[in-house]
Amino acid sequence: MHRGQFVPRSSHAVSIWALAAVGAPSGGAQSFGAVTFSWADIGLAGNAADTTGFGAVAYEFQISRYEVTNAQYAEFLNQKGASSDGPLSLYWPNSGIGTGITRSGSLGSYAYSVVAGRENHAVGGVSFLSSMRFVNWLSNGQGTGDTERGSYDVATFGGVATRTPGAGFVLPSENEWYKAAFFQPQASGGPPSNYWTYATSSNSINRSMANYNDWLGPVTVDTVPVGSYAANFFGTYDMAGNVYEWNDALDGGRRGLRGGRLNFPDAYNLLSSQSYSDYPDYQNRFSGFRVAYVPAPGVTVVSLLMGSLVGRRRRG
């Protein structure tokens, strides 16, 4: 398998819409303030897996309703990307990040800005390594927080690092992602299997429901603002189409991808039966991610909400 080839694998916080620019520091960078998320609560713990073998999760957790946006990722870059360069970096100018985030300055003093009108588009061109560093940064309090250790020990294990016990902010596991995307009990209006075929709470799909290509329609070549389509059962958006989303499944030296990407010719890669993987340093124009929060054992989603989870949990 060559690098860059998608390989099929076996089978209530502050809203992001508040992240408008609040200033333009020297160098052309934009400041969006603290990165916060709108969370979907994924309850009904202990559910059985789908016939694909995925979707069983024994605990409650939260997942961001929306894919990480250009505005959110640009804030991360302006905090941690001043010396980021090369294909293993947080920003690679030849990737899709360049369609939504621009860079100015020179190595050691880079600054980043979002292209006007693309603040709330899903960020693309992000590698799994960069996604891990983003959640490490969240776990370490944002700002100058460390990117190399926290939720994942990137410093020691690189792109094959696994989730640190009690990590909190994480990239969703494949089971977590799958449940948030496809699960709905029959008793709550879901199908007899308790799992839908598509992440749109449906067993069929059309282009009024998700951002993807169709042989019969005009070619789709761009992302759309997150939340452009209806939410699914758990209240998440865009888990079908728009950008592929990393999950932390480890497939040899590769990491998991699900949800489909908009530039494929049809909806096949949006199916619940389709999972993919790629190398952790690979930056595809239409690969992005969303964030999950997994409570420590004995902590419930309700108690987290009572504690006003807004993305500033600091690890010791």
PDB file of C-alpha atoms in Angstrom, residues 175-288:
ATOM      1  CA  ASN A 175     -16.726   2.544  18.281  1.00  0.00           C
ATOM      2  CA  GLU A 176     -17.459   5.968  19.770  1.00  0.00           C
ATOM      3  CA  TRP A 177     -17.552   7.577  16.338  1.00  0.00           C
ATOM      4  CA  TYR A 178     -19.715   4.785  14.912  1.00  0.00           C
ATOM      5  CA  LYS A 179     -22.246   4.961  17.741  1.00  0.00           C
ATOM      6  CA  ALA A 180     -22.561   8.751  17.513  1.00  0.00           C
ATOM      7  CA  ALA A 181     -23.052   8.469  13.754  1.00  0.00           C
ATOM      8  CA  PHE A 182     -25.345   5.466  13.234  1.00  0.00           C
ATOM      9  CA  PHE A 183     -27.015   4.318  16.468  1.00  0.00           C
ATOM     10  CA  GLN A 184     -30.674   4.891  17.288  1.00  0.00           C
ATOM     11  CA  PRO A 185     -32.723   2.378  19.287  1.00  0.00           C
ATOM     12  CA  GLN A 186     -35.784   1.006  17.560  1.00  0.00           C
ATOM     13  CA  ALA A 187     -37.788   2.072  20.608  1.00  0.00           C
ATOM     14  CA  SER A 188     -36.775   5.689  19.861  1.00  0.00           C
ATOM     15  CA  GLY A 189     -37.705   5.562  16.194  1.00  0.00           C
ATOM     16  CA  GLY A 190     -34.648   3.769  14.871  1.00  0.00           C
ATOM     17  CA  PRO A 191     -34.548   0.743  12.570  1.00  0.00           C
ATOM     18  CA  PRO A 192     -34.994  -2.839  13.820  1.00  0.00           C
ATOM     19  CA  SER A 193     -31.217  -3.281  13.933  1.00  0.00           C
ATOM     20  CA  ASN A 194     -30.827  -0.115  16.067  1.00  0.00           C
ATOM     21  CA  TYR A 195     -28.312   1.165  13.502  1.00  0.00           C
ATOM     22  CA  TRP A 196     -28.880   3.258  10.399  1.00  0.00           C
ATOM     23  CA  THR A 197     -27.060   2.752   7.125  1.00  0.00           C
ATOM     24  CA  TYR A 198     -26.044   6.424   6.947  1.00  0.00           C
ATOM     25  CA  ALA A 199     -25.058   8.957   9.610  1.00  0.00           C
ATOM     26  CA  THR A 200     -28.153  10.983   8.691  1.00  0.00           C
ATOM     27  CA  SER A 201     -30.508   8.742  10.727  1.00  0.00           C
ATOM     28  CA  SER A 202     -31.645   7.133   7.493  1.00  0.00           C
ATOM     29  CA  ASN A 203     -31.168   4.051   5.327  1.00  0.00           C
ATOM     30  CA  SER A 204     -31.034   6.119   2.149  1.00  0.00           C
ATOM     31  CA  ILE A 205     -29.369   9.405   1.323  1.00  0.00           C
ATOM     32  CA  ASN A 206     -29.486  12.242  -1.172  1.00  0.00           C
ATOM     33  CA  ARG A 207     -27.610  15.494  -1.599  1.00  0.00           C
ATOM     34  CA  SER A 208     -30.121  17.498   0.409  1.00  0.00           C
ATOM     35  CA  MET A 209     -28.890  15.519   3.442  1.00  0.00           C
ATOM     36  CA  ALA A 210     -25.081  15.662   3.201  1.00  0.00           C
ATOM     37  CA  ASN A 211     -22.192  17.180   1.254  1.00  0.00           C
ATOM     38  CA  TYR A 212     -21.020  14.505  -1.158  1.00  0.00           C
ATOM     39  CA  ASN A 213     -20.852  13.790  -4.875  1.00  0.00           C
ATOM     40  CA  ASP A 214     -23.409  11.962  -6.950  1.00  0.00           C
ATOM     41  CA  TRP A 215     -22.964  10.572 -10.464  1.00  0.00           C
ATOM     42  CA  LEU A 216     -26.226  12.246 -11.453  1.00  0.00           C
ATOM     43  CA  GLY A 217     -25.558  15.710 -10.080  1.00  0.00           C
ATOM     44  CA  PRO A 218     -23.061  18.565 -10.442  1.00  0.00           C
ATOM     45  CA  VAL A 219     -19.617  17.880  -9.033  1.00  0.00           C
ATOM     46  CA  THR A 220     -19.059  18.935  -5.418  1.00  0.00           C
ATOM     47  CA  VAL A 221     -15.505  20.160  -4.844  1.00  0.00           C
ATOM     48  CA  ASP A 222     -15.721  22.249  -1.691  1.00  0.00           C
ATOM     49  CA  THR A 223     -16.615  21.951   1.954  1.00  0.00           C
ATOM     50  CA  VAL A 224     -19.667  23.676   3.389  1.00  0.00           C
ATOM     51  CA  PRO A 225     -20.048  25.399   6.758  1.00  0.00           C
ATOM     52  CA  VAL A 226     -20.522  22.864   9.522  1.00  0.00           C
ATOM     53  CA  GLY A 227     -24.141  22.348  10.504  1.00  0.00           C
ATOM     54  CA  SER A 228     -25.425  22.973   6.970  1.00  0.00           C
ATOM     55  CA  TYR A 229     -27.578  19.837   7.080  1.00  0.00           C
ATOM     56  CA  ALA A 230     -29.973  18.313   9.601  1.00  0.00           C
ATOM     57  CA  ALA A 231     -28.626  16.708  12.766  1.00  0.00           C
ATOM     58  CA  ASN A 232     -28.813  12.984  13.392  1.00  0.00           C
ATOM     59  CA  PHE A 233     -30.381  11.184  16.383  1.00  0.00           C
ATOM     60  CA  PHE A 234     -27.721  12.258  18.883  1.00  0.00           C
ATOM     61  CA  GLY A 235     -27.598  15.824  17.569  1.00  0.00           C
ATOM     62  CA  THR A 236     -24.340  15.639  15.613  1.00  0.00           C
ATOM     63  CA  TYR A 237     -23.838  17.181  12.192  1.00  0.00           C
ATOM     64  CA  ASP A 238     -21.922  16.275   9.032  1.00  0.00           C
ATOM     65  CA  MET A 239     -20.840  12.779  10.051  1.00  0.00           C
ATOM     66  CA  ALA A 240     -21.709  11.869   6.458  1.00  0.00           C
ATOM     67  CA  GLY A 241     -19.675  13.643   3.776  1.00  0.00           C
ATOM     68  CA  ASN A 242     -17.930  17.014   3.920  1.00  0.00           C
ATOM     69  CA  VAL A 243     -14.521  15.793   5.170  1.00  0.00           C
ATOM     70  CA  TYR A 244     -13.260  12.398   6.230  1.00  0.00           C
ATOM     71  CA  GLU A 245     -12.844  12.262  10.004  1.00  0.00           C
ATOM     72  CA  TRP A 246      -9.965  10.629  11.822  1.00  0.00           C
ATOM     73  CA  ASN A 247     -10.697   8.184  14.616  1.00  0.00           C
ATOM     74  CA  ASP A 248      -8.043   6.629  16.841  1.00  0.00           C
ATOM     75  CA  ALA A 249      -8.374   3.066  15.547  1.00  0.00           C
ATOM     76  CA  LEU A 250      -4.908   1.601  15.058  1.00  0.00           C
ATOM     77  CA  ASP A 251      -4.546  -0.593  11.971  1.00  0.00           C
ATOM     78  CA  GLY A 252      -0.918  -1.641  11.952  1.00  0.00           C
ATOM     79  CA  GLY A 253       0.870   1.657  11.452  1.00  0.00           C
ATOM     80  CA  ARG A 254      -2.223   3.353  10.039  1.00  0.00           C
ATOM     81  CA  ARG A 255      -5.081   5.234  11.744  1.00  0.00           C
ATOM     82  CA  GLY A 256      -8.820   5.110  11.161  1.00  0.00           C
ATOM     83  CA  LEU A 257     -11.006   7.310   8.941  1.00  0.00           C
ATOM     84  CA  ARG A 258     -14.783   7.330   8.627  1.00  0.00           C
ATOM     85  CA  GLY A 259     -17.653   9.371   7.273  1.00  0.00           C
ATOM     86  CA  GLY A 260     -16.696   9.725   3.640  1.00  0.00           C
ATOM     87  CA  ARG A 261     -15.210  12.689   1.854  1.00  0.00           C
ATOM     88  CA  LEU A 262     -16.978  15.007  -0.520  1.00  0.00           C
ATOM     89  CA  ASN A 263     -14.822  14.458  -3.604  1.00  0.00           C
ATOM     90  CA  PHE A 264     -15.584  10.753  -4.030  1.00  0.00           C
ATOM     91  CA  PRO A 265     -17.969  10.172  -6.969  1.00  0.00           C
ATOM     92  CA  ASP A 266     -20.874   8.721  -4.969  1.00  0.00           C
ATOM     93  CA  ALA A 267     -22.199   7.924  -1.476  1.00  0.00           C
ATOM     94  CA  TYR A 268     -20.505   4.530  -1.206  1.00  0.00           C
ATOM     95  CA  ASN A 269     -17.852   5.700   1.233  1.00  0.00           C
ATOM     96  CA  LEU A 270     -20.559   7.191   3.478  1.00  0.00           C
ATOM     97  CA  LEU A 271     -22.003   3.749   4.263  1.00  0.00           C
ATOM     98  CA  SER A 272     -21.735   2.389   7.807  1.00  0.00           C
ATOM     99  CA  SER A 273     -20.022  -0.675   6.344  1.00  0.00           C
ATOM    100  CA  GLN A 274     -17.112   1.376   4.995  1.00  0.00           C
ATOM    101  CA  SER A 275     -14.088   2.146   7.155  1.00  0.00           C
ATOM    102  CA  TYR A 276     -10.694   3.299   5.950  1.00  0.00           C
ATOM    103  CA  SER A 277      -7.232   3.954   7.284  1.00  0.00           C
ATOM    104  CA  ASP A 278      -4.154   5.922   6.328  1.00  0.00           C
ATOM    105  CA  TYR A 279      -0.734   6.829   7.604  1.00  0.00           C
ATOM    106  CA  PRO A 280      -0.758   9.170  10.627  1.00  0.00           C
ATOM    107  CA  ASP A 281       1.367  11.813   8.873  1.00  0.00           C
ATOM    108  CA  TYR A 282      -0.790  11.888   5.727  1.00  0.00           C
ATOM    109  CA  GLN A 283      -2.494  15.204   4.973  1.00  0.00           C
ATOM    110  CA  ASN A 284      -5.326  14.867   2.499  1.00  0.00           C
ATOM    111  CA  ARG A 285      -7.211  17.937   1.344  1.00  0.00           C
ATOM    112  CA  PHE A 286     -10.479  16.505   2.646  1.00  0.00           C
ATOM    113  CA  SER A 287      -9.374  14.870   5.915  1.00  0.00           C
ATOM    114  CA  GLY A 288     -10.458  16.549   9.141  1.00  0.00           C
TER     115      GLY A 288
END
